[in-house]
Short mmCIF file of C-alpha atoms in Angstrom, two decimals:
data_model
loop_
_atom_site.label_atom_id
_atom_site.label_comp_id
_atom_site.label_asym_id
_atom_site.label_seq_id
_atom_site.Cartn_x
_atom_site.Cartn_y
_atom_site.Cartn_z
CA UNK A 20 84.15 6.00 98.06
CA UNK A 21 82.06 9.18 97.74
CA UNK A 22 78.76 7.34 97.12
CA UNK A 23 76.89 4.69 99.10
CA UNK A 24 74.82 3.01 96.37
CA UNK A 25 73.54 3.06 92.77
CA UNK A 26 70.06 2.31 91.41
CA UNK A 27 68.47 2.49 87.98
CA UNK A 28 65.82 0.95 85.76
CA UNK A 29 66.93 -0.46 82.39
CA UNK A 30 65.10 -1.41 79.23
CA UNK A 31 64.74 -0.98 75.47
CA UNK A 32 63.06 2.24 74.32
CA UNK A 33 59.57 2.05 72.80
CA UNK A 34 61.05 3.54 69.60
CA UNK A 35 62.46 0.06 68.86
CA UNK A 36 58.88 -1.17 68.26
CA UNK A 37 59.50 -4.45 70.11
CA UNK A 38 62.84 -5.07 68.39
CA UNK A 39 66.46 -4.70 69.56
CA UNK A 40 68.42 -6.89 71.96
CA UNK A 41 70.99 -5.93 74.56
CA UNK A 42 72.53 -6.98 77.85
CA UNK A 43 72.95 -4.30 80.53
CA UNK A 44 75.79 -4.50 83.02
CA UNK A 45 77.20 -2.47 85.88
CA UNK A 46 80.88 -2.68 86.77
CA UNK A 47 82.27 -1.45 90.07
CA UNK A 48 86.04 -1.01 90.10
CA UNK A 49 86.32 -3.24 87.03
CA UNK A 50 84.24 -6.11 88.47
CA UNK A 51 80.73 -7.05 87.35
CA UNK A 52 78.22 -6.16 90.04
CA UNK A 53 75.15 -6.70 87.84
CA UNK A 54 74.38 -8.37 84.51
CA UNK A 55 70.87 -8.46 83.07
CA UNK A 56 69.48 -11.28 81.01
CA UNK A 57 69.33 -10.45 77.32
CA UNK A 58 66.57 -7.89 76.91
CA UNK A 59 64.53 -7.08 73.82
CA UNK A 60 62.01 -4.41 72.95
CA UNK A 61 59.35 -6.80 74.25
CA UNK A 62 61.00 -7.24 77.66
CA UNK A 63 59.68 -5.51 80.76
CA UNK A 64 62.09 -2.98 82.35
CA UNK A 65 64.33 -4.31 85.13
CA UNK A 66 65.17 -2.47 88.35
CA UNK A 67 68.84 -2.55 89.32
CA UNK A 68 70.08 -2.18 92.86
CA UNK A 69 70.72 -0.79 95.17
CA UNK A 70 74.31 -1.81 94.42
CA UNK A 71 76.88 -1.17 97.15
CA UNK A 72 79.41 1.53 96.24
CA UNK A 73 80.71 2.26 99.73
CA UNK A 74 84.34 1.39 98.87
CA UNK A 75 84.14 1.98 95.10
CA UNK A 76 86.32 4.32 93.07
CA UNK A 77 84.90 3.67 89.56
CA UNK A 78 81.40 2.93 88.26
CA UNK A 79 80.81 1.86 84.64
CA UNK A 80 77.42 1.45 82.95
CA UNK A 81 77.74 -1.03 80.09
CA UNK A 82 75.44 -2.02 77.23
CA UNK A 83 76.49 -5.06 75.19
CA UNK A 84 75.07 -6.26 71.88
CA UNK A 85 72.54 -9.05 72.01
CA UNK A 86 71.33 -11.08 69.03
CA UNK A 87 71.49 -9.32 65.66
CA UNK A 88 74.30 -6.91 66.57
CA UNK A 89 73.27 -3.30 67.06
CA UNK A 90 69.98 -3.23 65.13
CA UNK A 91 67.39 -1.09 66.98
CA UNK A 92 69.29 -1.34 70.28
CA UNK A 93 67.78 1.76 71.89
CA UNK A 94 69.02 1.00 75.40
CA UNK A 95 67.77 3.23 78.22
CA UNK A 96 69.12 3.76 81.72
CA UNK A 97 66.08 5.21 83.48
CA UNK A 98 66.25 7.30 86.64
CA UNK A 99 69.89 6.52 87.52
CA UNK A 100 70.54 7.47 91.13
CA UNK A 101 73.79 7.74 93.08
CA UNK A 102 73.19 8.01 96.82
CA UNK A 103 75.68 9.60 99.18
CA UNK A 104 76.23 8.32 102.72
CA UNK A 105 74.03 10.00 105.32
#
């Protein structure tokens, strides 16, 4: 309950050279608040949020394997921001 919202940008790092495959997810108090489509090193970054955290106690940032297991899965959470209430 200390924060109002969460935002971030997710994607596969350029070091993967167009490879890798993951699914990004955000869980708030154990419930999925966001799930990305499967992303690869060729996917454009995706902006997440703002996700409401006004009543939340726990925030989890999750990266799940996509196709091919964990090969070149250089997953990045860019500019993660937690905003407090004004």
